[in-house]
mmCIF file of C-alpha atoms in Angstrom:
data_model
loop_
_atom_site.group_PDB
_atom_site.id
_atom_site.type_symbol
_atom_site.label_atom_id
_atom_site.label_comp_id
_atom_site.label_asym_id
_atom_site.label_seq_id
_atom_site.Cartn_x
_atom_site.Cartn_y
_atom_site.Cartn_z
ATOM 1 C CA MET A 562 -7.094 30.707 4.933
ATOM 2 C CA LYS A 563 -6.614 27.692 2.658
ATOM 3 C CA ALA A 564 -5.404 28.259 -0.908
ATOM 4 C CA VAL A 565 -4.028 26.297 -3.853
ATOM 5 C CA ARG A 566 -0.686 27.800 -4.834
ATOM 6 C CA PHE A 567 1.607 27.175 -7.772
ATOM 7 C CA HIS A 568 5.282 27.083 -6.751
ATOM 8 C CA ALA A 569 6.933 25.476 -9.778
ATOM 9 C CA PRO A 570 6.048 23.088 -12.614
ATOM 10 C CA GLY A 571 4.834 19.924 -10.908
ATOM 11 C CA ASP A 572 4.764 21.649 -7.518
ATOM 12 C CA VAL A 573 1.252 22.815 -6.598
ATOM 13 C CA ARG A 574 0.397 22.907 -2.899
ATOM 14 C CA ILE A 575 -2.670 23.376 -0.734
ATOM 15 C CA GLU A 576 -1.444 25.720 1.972
ATOM 16 C CA ASP A 577 -2.408 28.029 4.782
ATOM 17 C CA VAL A 578 -1.842 31.633 3.670
ATOM 18 C CA PRO A 579 -2.797 34.983 5.179
ATOM 19 C CA GLU A 580 -6.330 36.139 4.431
ATOM 20 C CA PRO A 581 -6.091 39.102 2.019
ATOM 21 C CA THR A 582 -7.097 42.678 2.789
ATOM 22 C CA PRO A 583 -8.602 44.912 0.098
ATOM 23 C CA GLY A 584 -6.970 48.190 -0.885
ATOM 24 C CA PRO A 585 -8.953 51.430 -1.241
ATOM 25 C CA GLY A 586 -10.292 50.571 -4.711
ATOM 26 C CA ASP A 587 -10.610 46.800 -4.256
ATOM 27 C CA VAL A 588 -13.423 44.423 -3.347
ATOM 28 C CA LYS A 589 -12.897 41.341 -1.187
ATOM 29 C CA ILE A 590 -15.071 38.305 -1.874
ATOM 30 C CA ARG A 591 -15.738 34.969 -0.260
ATOM 31 C CA VAL A 592 -15.142 32.500 -3.073
ATOM 32 C CA ARG A 593 -18.082 30.124 -3.411
ATOM 33 C CA ASN A 594 -17.067 28.401 -6.648
ATOM 34 C CA CYS A 595 -13.990 28.442 -8.830
ATOM 35 C CA SER A 596 -14.206 26.041 -11.747
ATOM 36 C CA THR A 597 -11.265 24.315 -13.395
ATOM 37 C CA CYS A 598 -10.148 24.155 -16.995
ATOM 38 C CA GLY A 599 -7.403 22.654 -19.104
ATOM 39 C CA THR A 600 -5.318 25.790 -18.629
ATOM 40 C CA ASP A 601 -5.086 25.057 -14.897
ATOM 41 C CA VAL A 602 -3.695 21.617 -15.739
ATOM 42 C CA LYS A 603 -1.122 23.117 -18.117
ATOM 43 C CA ILE A 604 -0.049 25.677 -15.514
ATOM 44 C CA SER A 605 0.333 22.983 -12.861
ATOM 45 C CA LYS A 606 2.582 20.950 -15.168
ATOM 46 C CA PHE A 607 4.521 23.600 -17.070
ATOM 47 C CA GLY A 608 3.997 26.957 -15.358
ATOM 48 C CA HIS A 609 3.335 30.164 -17.284
ATOM 49 C CA HIS A 610 5.571 33.096 -18.173
ATOM 50 C CA HIS A 611 3.160 35.561 -16.525
ATOM 51 C CA ILE A 612 3.112 33.681 -13.219
ATOM 52 C CA HIS A 613 5.724 34.591 -10.649
ATOM 53 C CA PRO A 614 5.358 32.019 -7.852
ATOM 54 C CA PRO A 615 4.016 31.466 -5.383
ATOM 55 C CA ARG A 616 0.649 32.299 -6.921
ATOM 56 C CA VAL A 617 -2.892 31.284 -5.980
ATOM 57 C CA MET A 618 -4.368 29.622 -9.086
ATOM 58 C CA GLY A 619 -7.913 29.708 -10.504
ATOM 59 C CA HIS A 620 -9.685 32.120 -12.850
ATOM 60 C CA GLU A 621 -13.339 30.957 -13.246
ATOM 61 C CA ILE A 622 -14.583 32.742 -10.148
ATOM 62 C CA ALA A 623 -17.900 33.373 -8.409
ATOM 63 C CA GLY A 624 -18.575 34.409 -4.825
ATOM 64 C CA GLU A 625 -20.064 37.035 -2.547
ATOM 65 C CA VAL A 626 -18.762 40.393 -1.416
ATOM 66 C CA VAL A 627 -17.571 40.513 2.194
ATOM 67 C CA GLU A 628 -15.698 43.836 2.275
ATOM 68 C CA THR A 629 -15.140 46.865 0.058
ATOM 69 C CA GLY A 630 -12.316 49.383 -0.055
ATOM 70 C CA ALA A 631 -12.901 52.938 1.160
ATOM 71 C CA GLU A 632 -13.101 54.306 -2.395
ATOM 72 C CA VAL A 633 -15.499 51.664 -3.765
ATOM 73 C CA THR A 634 -19.111 52.559 -4.452
ATOM 74 C CA GLY A 635 -22.007 50.473 -5.746
ATOM 75 C CA TRP A 636 -21.033 47.221 -4.022
ATOM 76 C CA SER A 637 -22.035 45.937 -0.598
ATOM 77 C CA ALA A 638 -21.413 42.917 1.600
ATOM 78 C CA GLY A 639 -23.626 40.049 0.492
ATOM 79 C CA ASP A 640 -23.694 40.960 -3.206
ATOM 80 C CA ARG A 641 -23.325 37.841 -5.352
ATOM 81 C CA VAL A 642 -20.684 38.386 -8.039
ATOM 82 C CA GLN A 643 -18.804 36.823 -10.932
ATOM 83 C CA VAL A 644 -15.284 38.000 -11.773
ATOM 84 C CA ILE A 645 -13.736 38.339 -15.225
ATOM 85 C CA ALA A 646 -10.496 36.416 -15.800
ATOM 86 C CA ALA A 647 -8.835 38.560 -18.483
ATOM 87 C CA ILE A 648 -8.389 42.197 -17.442
ATOM 88 C CA PRO A 649 -7.923 44.710 -20.305
ATOM 89 C CA CYS A 650 -6.248 47.993 -19.485
ATOM 90 C CA GLY A 651 -9.123 50.034 -20.959
ATOM 91 C CA ARG A 652 -6.747 52.776 -22.125
ATOM 92 C CA CYS A 653 -4.604 51.503 -25.017
ATOM 93 C CA GLY A 654 -5.346 51.911 -28.713
ATOM 94 C CA GLU A 655 -7.015 48.508 -28.994
ATOM 95 C CA CYS A 656 -9.211 49.099 -25.947
ATOM 96 C CA ARG A 657 -10.214 52.550 -27.205
ATOM 97 C CA ARG A 658 -11.266 50.880 -30.474
ATOM 98 C CA GLY A 659 -13.414 48.393 -28.547
ATOM 99 C CA ARG A 660 -11.017 45.478 -29.083
ATOM 100 C CA LEU A 661 -10.649 44.589 -25.435
ATOM 101 C CA THR A 662 -9.950 40.891 -26.059
ATOM 102 C CA VAL A 663 -6.644 41.729 -27.750
ATOM 103 C CA CYS A 664 -5.423 44.376 -25.312
ATOM 104 C CA PRO A 665 -1.608 44.124 -25.343
ATOM 105 C CA ASN A 666 -1.505 45.141 -21.674
ATOM 106 C CA GLN A 667 -3.999 42.487 -20.564
ATOM 107 C CA GLU A 668 -3.541 40.973 -17.113
ATOM 108 C CA SER A 669 -5.326 37.985 -15.629
ATOM 109 C CA MET A 670 -6.706 36.641 -12.386
ATOM 110 C CA GLY A 671 -4.668 33.658 -11.232
ATOM 111 C CA TYR A 672 -1.682 34.885 -13.238
ATOM 112 C CA HIS A 673 -0.801 38.506 -12.394
ATOM 113 C CA TYR A 674 -3.201 38.533 -9.425
ATOM 114 C CA GLU A 675 -4.148 35.929 -6.849
ATOM 115 C CA GLY A 676 -6.776 33.558 -8.175
ATOM 116 C CA GLY A 677 -9.917 31.860 -6.982
ATOM 117 C CA PHE A 678 -8.742 28.517 -5.602
ATOM 118 C CA ALA A 679 -8.892 30.027 -2.115
ATOM 119 C CA GLN A 680 -11.432 30.840 0.533
ATOM 120 C CA TYR A 681 -11.115 34.588 -0.030
ATOM 121 C CA LEU A 682 -10.013 36.735 -2.950
ATOM 122 C CA VAL A 683 -9.323 40.416 -3.506
ATOM 123 C CA VAL A 684 -10.769 41.692 -6.781
ATOM 124 C CA PRO A 685 -8.322 44.418 -7.850
ATOM 125 C CA ALA A 686 -9.447 47.933 -8.678
ATOM 126 C CA LYS A 687 -8.395 47.337 -12.313
ATOM 127 C CA VAL A 688 -11.254 44.844 -12.641
ATOM 128 C CA LEU A 689 -13.817 47.338 -11.364
ATOM 129 C CA ALA A 690 -12.411 50.032 -13.685
ATOM 130 C CA VAL A 691 -13.409 47.991 -16.775
ATOM 131 C CA ASP A 692 -16.787 46.793 -15.408
ATOM 132 C CA GLY A 693 -15.401 43.326 -14.807
ATOM 133 C CA LEU A 694 -17.284 42.553 -11.598
ATOM 134 C CA ASN A 695 -20.738 41.276 -12.553
ATOM 135 C CA ARG A 696 -23.821 40.766 -10.424
ATOM 136 C CA ILE A 697 -25.058 37.203 -10.549
ATOM 137 C CA PRO A 698 -28.707 37.200 -11.681
ATOM 138 C CA ASP A 699 -31.352 35.824 -9.344
ATOM 139 C CA GLY A 700 -31.868 32.123 -9.854
ATOM 140 C CA VAL A 701 -28.288 31.477 -11.004
ATOM 141 C CA GLY A 702 -26.157 29.517 -8.552
ATOM 142 C CA PHE A 703 -22.508 30.254 -7.813
ATOM 143 C CA ALA A 704 -21.357 27.108 -9.639
ATOM 144 C CA GLU A 705 -23.283 28.075 -12.778
ATOM 145 C CA ALA A 706 -21.978 31.640 -12.540
ATOM 146 C CA SER A 707 -18.396 30.370 -12.467
ATOM 147 C CA VAL A 708 -18.992 28.844 -15.916
ATOM 148 C CA ALA A 709 -19.794 32.308 -17.300
ATOM 149 C CA GLU A 710 -16.084 32.936 -17.888
ATOM 150 C CA PRO A 711 -15.495 30.040 -20.319
ATOM 151 C CA LEU A 712 -18.901 30.700 -21.896
ATOM 152 C CA ALA A 713 -17.797 34.315 -22.448
ATOM 153 C CA CYS A 714 -14.776 33.037 -24.381
ATOM 154 C CA VAL A 715 -17.046 30.783 -26.454
ATOM 155 C CA LEU A 716 -19.338 33.746 -27.133
ATOM 156 C CA ASN A 717 -16.400 35.811 -28.383
ATOM 157 C CA GLY A 718 -15.371 32.975 -30.697
ATOM 158 C CA GLN A 719 -18.836 32.514 -32.170
ATOM 159 C CA GLU A 720 -19.310 36.240 -32.690
ATOM 160 C CA LEU A 721 -16.032 36.356 -34.634
ATOM 161 C CA ALA A 722 -17.074 33.297 -36.689
ATOM 162 C CA ARG A 723 -20.549 34.788 -37.218
ATOM 163 C CA VAL A 724 -22.457 31.687 -36.142
ATOM 164 C CA GLY A 725 -26.083 32.307 -37.002
ATOM 165 C CA THR A 726 -29.466 31.137 -38.177
ATOM 166 C CA GLY A 727 -29.505 28.114 -40.469
ATOM 167 C CA ASP A 728 -25.807 27.293 -40.156
ATOM 168 C CA ASP A 729 -24.409 23.782 -40.104
ATOM 169 C CA VAL A 730 -21.738 23.925 -37.395
ATOM 170 C CA VAL A 731 -18.961 21.449 -36.631
ATOM 171 C CA VAL A 732 -17.347 21.556 -33.184
ATOM 172 C CA VAL A 733 -14.088 19.621 -32.870
ATOM 173 C CA GLY A 734 -13.364 18.715 -29.252
ATOM 174 C CA SER A 735 -15.910 17.431 -26.739
ATOM 175 C CA GLY A 736 -14.512 18.893 -23.536
ATOM 176 C CA PRO A 737 -16.340 21.605 -21.591
ATOM 177 C CA ILE A 738 -15.525 24.251 -24.203
ATOM 178 C CA GLY A 739 -16.823 22.021 -26.991
ATOM 179 C CA CYS A 740 -20.030 21.386 -25.060
ATOM 180 C CA LEU A 741 -20.544 25.118 -24.555
ATOM 181 C CA HIS A 742 -19.947 25.698 -28.265
ATOM 182 C CA VAL A 743 -22.657 23.156 -29.135
ATOM 183 C CA ARG A 744 -25.178 24.795 -26.837
ATOM 184 C CA LEU A 745 -24.352 28.352 -27.831
ATOM 185 C CA ALA A 746 -24.521 27.488 -31.542
ATOM 186 C CA ARG A 747 -28.049 26.188 -30.999
ATOM 187 C CA ALA A 748 -28.961 29.330 -29.063
ATOM 188 C CA ARG A 749 -27.682 31.425 -31.980
ATOM 189 C CA GLY A 750 -29.965 29.588 -34.416
ATOM 190 C CA ALA A 751 -27.722 26.945 -35.966
ATOM 191 C CA ALA A 752 -29.674 24.390 -38.001
ATOM 192 C CA ARG A 753 -27.459 21.454 -37.074
ATOM 193 C CA VAL A 754 -24.431 20.977 -34.839
ATOM 194 C CA PHE A 755 -21.995 18.079 -35.237
ATOM 195 C CA LEU A 756 -19.521 17.136 -32.487
ATOM 196 C CA VAL A 757 -16.159 15.511 -33.270
ATOM 197 C CA ASP A 758 -13.611 13.917 -30.930
ATOM 198 C CA LEU A 759 -10.917 11.259 -31.094
ATOM 199 C CA ASN A 760 -11.822 9.836 -27.682
ATOM 200 C CA ARG A 761 -14.947 7.677 -27.916
ATOM 201 C CA ALA A 762 -15.676 7.662 -24.160
ATOM 202 C CA ARG A 763 -15.330 11.433 -23.824
ATOM 203 C CA LEU A 764 -17.431 11.964 -26.958
ATOM 204 C CA GLU A 765 -20.229 9.792 -25.623
ATOM 205 C CA LEU A 766 -20.165 11.542 -22.240
ATOM 206 C CA ALA A 767 -20.487 14.939 -23.908
ATOM 207 C CA ALA A 768 -23.015 13.847 -26.520
ATOM 208 C CA GLY A 769 -25.237 12.382 -23.807
ATOM 209 C CA LEU A 770 -25.535 15.868 -22.331
ATOM 210 C CA VAL A 771 -25.530 18.300 -25.246
ATOM 211 C CA ARG A 772 -27.192 16.038 -27.855
ATOM 212 C CA PRO A 773 -25.457 17.071 -31.097
ATOM 213 C CA ASP A 774 -27.136 16.134 -34.367
ATOM 214 C CA ALA A 775 -24.245 13.737 -34.955
ATOM 215 C CA ALA A 776 -21.339 12.569 -32.797
ATOM 216 C CA ILE A 777 -18.304 11.672 -34.909
ATOM 217 C CA CYS A 778 -15.407 9.685 -33.455
ATOM 218 C CA GLY A 779 -12.335 10.737 -35.402
ATOM 219 C CA ALA A 780 -10.427 7.636 -34.293
ATOM 220 C CA GLU A 781 -12.930 5.392 -36.062
ATOM 221 C CA VAL A 782 -13.919 7.321 -39.194
ATOM 222 C CA ASP A 783 -12.557 10.155 -41.318
ATOM 223 C CA PRO A 784 -14.309 13.224 -39.862
ATOM 224 C CA VAL A 785 -13.998 15.155 -43.133
ATOM 225 C CA ASP A 786 -15.789 12.384 -45.019
ATOM 226 C CA GLU A 787 -18.462 12.145 -42.340
ATOM 227 C CA VAL A 788 -19.181 15.884 -42.362
ATOM 228 C CA LEU A 789 -19.384 15.881 -46.161
ATOM 229 C CA LYS A 790 -21.830 12.960 -46.034
ATOM 230 C CA LEU A 791 -23.981 14.695 -43.440
ATOM 231 C CA THR A 792 -24.120 17.861 -45.535
ATOM 232 C CA ASP A 793 -24.687 16.172 -48.943
ATOM 233 C CA GLY A 794 -21.159 17.087 -50.016
ATOM 234 C CA ARG A 795 -21.534 20.801 -49.257
ATOM 235 C CA GLY A 796 -19.515 21.024 -46.048
ATOM 236 C CA ALA A 797 -20.180 22.978 -42.864
ATOM 237 C CA ASP A 798 -20.882 26.701 -42.689
ATOM 238 C CA VAL A 799 -18.787 27.006 -39.534
ATOM 239 C CA VAL A 800 -16.047 24.746 -38.168
ATOM 240 C CA ILE A 801 -14.775 25.434 -34.641
ATOM 241 C CA THR A 802 -11.611 23.668 -33.479
ATOM 242 C CA ALA A 803 -12.048 23.561 -29.714
ATOM 243 C CA ALA A 804 -8.993 21.351 -29.298
ATOM 244 C CA ALA A 805 -5.236 21.933 -29.318
ATOM 245 C CA SER A 806 -4.784 20.009 -32.555
ATOM 246 C CA GLY A 807 -3.015 21.079 -35.722
ATOM 247 C CA ALA A 808 -4.538 18.104 -37.531
ATOM 248 C CA ALA A 809 -8.015 19.333 -36.571
ATOM 249 C CA GLN A 810 -7.237 22.776 -37.961
ATOM 250 C CA GLU A 811 -6.062 21.266 -41.247
ATOM 251 C CA GLN A 812 -9.194 19.107 -41.453
ATOM 252 C CA ALA A 813 -11.361 22.148 -40.728
ATOM 253 C CA LEU A 814 -10.244 23.693 -44.010
ATOM 254 C CA GLN A 815 -11.300 20.559 -45.868
ATOM 255 C CA MET A 816 -14.761 20.244 -44.289
ATOM 256 C CA ALA A 817 -15.797 23.894 -44.656
ATOM 257 C CA ALA A 818 -18.467 24.852 -47.191
ATOM 258 C CA ARG A 819 -17.998 27.608 -49.741
ATOM 259 C CA GLN A 820 -17.766 30.934 -47.884
ATOM 260 C CA GLY A 821 -17.465 28.904 -44.690
ATOM 261 C CA ARG A 822 -15.968 30.339 -41.500
ATOM 262 C CA ILE A 823 -13.311 28.507 -39.528
ATOM 263 C CA SER A 824 -12.531 29.359 -35.913
ATOM 264 C CA PHE A 825 -9.114 28.361 -34.605
ATOM 265 C CA PHE A 826 -10.475 28.490 -31.058
ATOM 266 C CA GLY A 827 -7.965 26.164 -29.390
ATOM 267 C CA GLY A 828 -4.350 27.300 -29.457
ATOM 268 C CA LEU A 829 -1.565 24.924 -30.474
ATOM 269 C CA PRO A 830 1.485 23.896 -28.419
ATOM 270 C CA LYS A 831 4.127 26.621 -28.567
ATOM 271 C CA ASP A 832 6.733 24.148 -29.804
ATOM 272 C CA ASN A 833 4.540 23.012 -32.712
ATOM 273 C CA PRO A 834 2.308 25.897 -33.855
ATOM 274 C CA VAL A 835 2.616 25.558 -37.639
ATOM 275 C CA ILE A 836 0.061 23.758 -39.815
ATOM 276 C CA ALA A 837 -0.258 23.014 -43.523
ATOM 277 C CA CYS A 838 -2.813 25.353 -45.102
ATOM 278 C CA ASP A 839 -4.107 24.625 -48.578
ATOM 279 C CA SER A 840 -4.239 28.236 -49.705
ATOM 280 C CA ASN A 841 -6.221 27.356 -52.817
ATOM 281 C CA LEU A 842 -9.041 26.006 -50.667
ATOM 282 C CA VAL A 843 -9.178 29.344 -48.878
ATOM 283 C CA HIS A 844 -8.934 31.233 -52.171
ATOM 284 C CA TYR A 845 -11.437 29.390 -54.353
ATOM 285 C CA ARG A 846 -13.980 28.617 -51.635
ATOM 286 C CA GLU A 847 -13.731 32.140 -50.194
ATOM 287 C CA LEU A 848 -13.116 30.778 -46.718
ATOM 288 C CA THR A 849 -12.632 32.939 -43.634
ATOM 289 C CA ILE A 850 -10.242 31.824 -40.894
ATOM 290 C CA VAL A 851 -10.511 33.626 -37.558
ATOM 291 C CA GLY A 852 -8.759 33.264 -34.247
ATOM 292 C CA ALA A 853 -10.386 33.642 -30.854
ATOM 293 C CA ASN A 854 -8.588 34.804 -27.738
ATOM 294 C CA GLY A 855 -10.392 35.106 -24.448
ATOM 295 C CA SER A 856 -13.285 37.441 -23.754
ATOM 296 C CA SER A 857 -14.191 40.972 -22.783
ATOM 297 C CA PRO A 858 -16.036 42.151 -19.661
ATOM 298 C CA ALA A 859 -19.137 42.614 -21.825
ATOM 299 C CA HIS A 860 -18.920 38.992 -22.975
ATOM 300 C CA ASN A 861 -18.941 37.885 -19.326
ATOM 301 C CA ALA A 862 -22.059 39.936 -18.609
ATOM 302 C CA GLU A 863 -23.796 38.504 -21.683
ATOM 303 C CA ALA A 864 -22.762 34.972 -20.707
ATOM 304 C CA LEU A 865 -24.456 35.417 -17.344
ATOM 305 C CA ARG A 866 -27.593 36.603 -19.120
ATOM 306 C CA LEU A 867 -27.579 33.563 -21.417
ATOM 307 C CA ILE A 868 -27.253 31.279 -18.392
ATOM 308 C CA ALA A 869 -29.962 33.113 -16.441
ATOM 309 C CA THR A 870 -32.486 32.981 -19.282
ATOM 310 C CA GLY A 871 -31.838 29.292 -19.938
ATOM 311 C CA ALA A 872 -30.633 30.005 -23.484
ATOM 312 C CA VAL A 873 -27.382 28.192 -22.635
ATOM 313 C CA PRO A 874 -27.895 25.743 -19.760
ATOM 314 C CA VAL A 875 -24.695 24.905 -17.871
ATOM 315 C CA ALA A 876 -25.700 23.252 -14.583
ATOM 316 C CA ASP A 877 -25.728 19.738 -16.035
ATOM 317 C CA LEU A 878 -22.252 20.259 -17.535
ATOM 318 C CA ILE A 879 -20.831 20.501 -14.006
ATOM 319 C CA THR A 880 -20.204 16.796 -13.467
ATOM 320 C CA HIS A 881 -17.900 17.068 -10.435
ATOM 321 C CA ARG A 882 -18.062 19.332 -7.361
ATOM 322 C CA LEU A 883 -15.051 19.035 -5.065
ATOM 323 C CA PRO A 884 -13.876 20.803 -1.913
ATOM 324 C CA LEU A 885 -10.761 22.963 -1.956
ATOM 325 C CA ASP A 886 -8.592 20.263 -0.395
ATOM 326 C CA ARG A 887 -9.235 18.088 -3.465
ATOM 327 C CA ALA A 888 -8.283 20.715 -6.032
ATOM 328 C CA ILE A 889 -5.156 18.833 -7.094
ATOM 329 C CA ASP A 890 -7.303 15.710 -7.603
ATOM 330 C CA ALA A 891 -9.515 17.870 -9.809
ATOM 331 C CA PHE A 892 -6.587 18.668 -12.095
ATOM 332 C CA GLY A 893 -6.070 14.934 -12.604
ATOM 333 C CA ILE A 894 -9.743 14.372 -13.386
ATOM 334 C CA VAL A 895 -9.601 17.146 -15.996
ATOM 335 C CA ALA A 896 -6.332 15.872 -17.483
ATOM 336 C CA ARG A 897 -7.731 12.355 -17.886
ATOM 337 C CA GLY A 898 -10.924 13.592 -19.557
ATOM 338 C CA GLU A 899 -13.117 11.952 -16.938
ATOM 339 C CA ALA A 900 -15.408 14.936 -16.473
ATOM 340 C CA ILE A 901 -17.079 17.689 -18.420
ATOM 341 C CA LYS A 902 -16.753 20.518 -15.889
ATOM 342 C CA VAL A 903 -15.135 20.260 -12.456
ATOM 343 C CA THR A 904 -15.845 23.015 -9.952
ATOM 344 C CA ILE A 905 -14.098 23.668 -6.656
ATOM 345 C CA GLU A 906 -16.175 24.826 -3.690
ATOM 346 C CA PRO A 907 -13.838 26.427 -1.091
#
């Protein structure tokens, strides 16, 4: 079969590899869509400490069951499924406390296991053990279902930041994650959602789809000043930094309202992870700063439900659909910010 494999930083190849065979507790699927994200671009350029090459990349996976292991029950050939990316162990202290997103033993599709940029994929038994194989609801296409994984991460972030009815929400970063944050915030009852980005072209592309209440280009105006103007000097109830920017995190503290919640959703480069935090702002305004790391199997199931009910539309965010032999081109499109969501159709 054809697959996209990482060999070394800067060395990603489309190759012929043996078609996989499921073990007794595994499920084999025909991959119908595997969508791309910025993490795929970073892996292709820099690698990842959990990836021991060669490794098939791709972790936003949807497809249909073609074969099940002898010990598998409840799944049959033809079932349409979405696969979690982050696999908690389900047994450690954090998992037993329900904190599956911070499982210290977490493994991932496309990292520890072969990923979805391939014609076929074996879903390991560990995924089934934590209810990480989800049925795609009727009426939801494979491409839409593949977006459930990033939406699940967004859902985790907004739950932690307690986005809710009547909130003014600022989303910094207008990539696919930022667009999903805008739509989910509306679905959760936010009064207004403001979208911020430094790149005018990317901001306009995103704003044309998700229609924020204001689109703020940080290269042209001071985003803190703009948010304060839009909120009559009060600031935003929630600020989500969906960009790998220390400056954005520092600005988030300044644009948050009293008792505001700040989500450091986008991680920073490992060689520059430290920001300046005005501790008095946090103290006197009673601010809450939360991180957000991935998603749980339950978040993936809920993301599929939100897509199926139309609460969070995603089909129009998929701006590019490419065949497997153009997967490396897709990484370039993502890196240049020319698309919202790029999906690969093996």
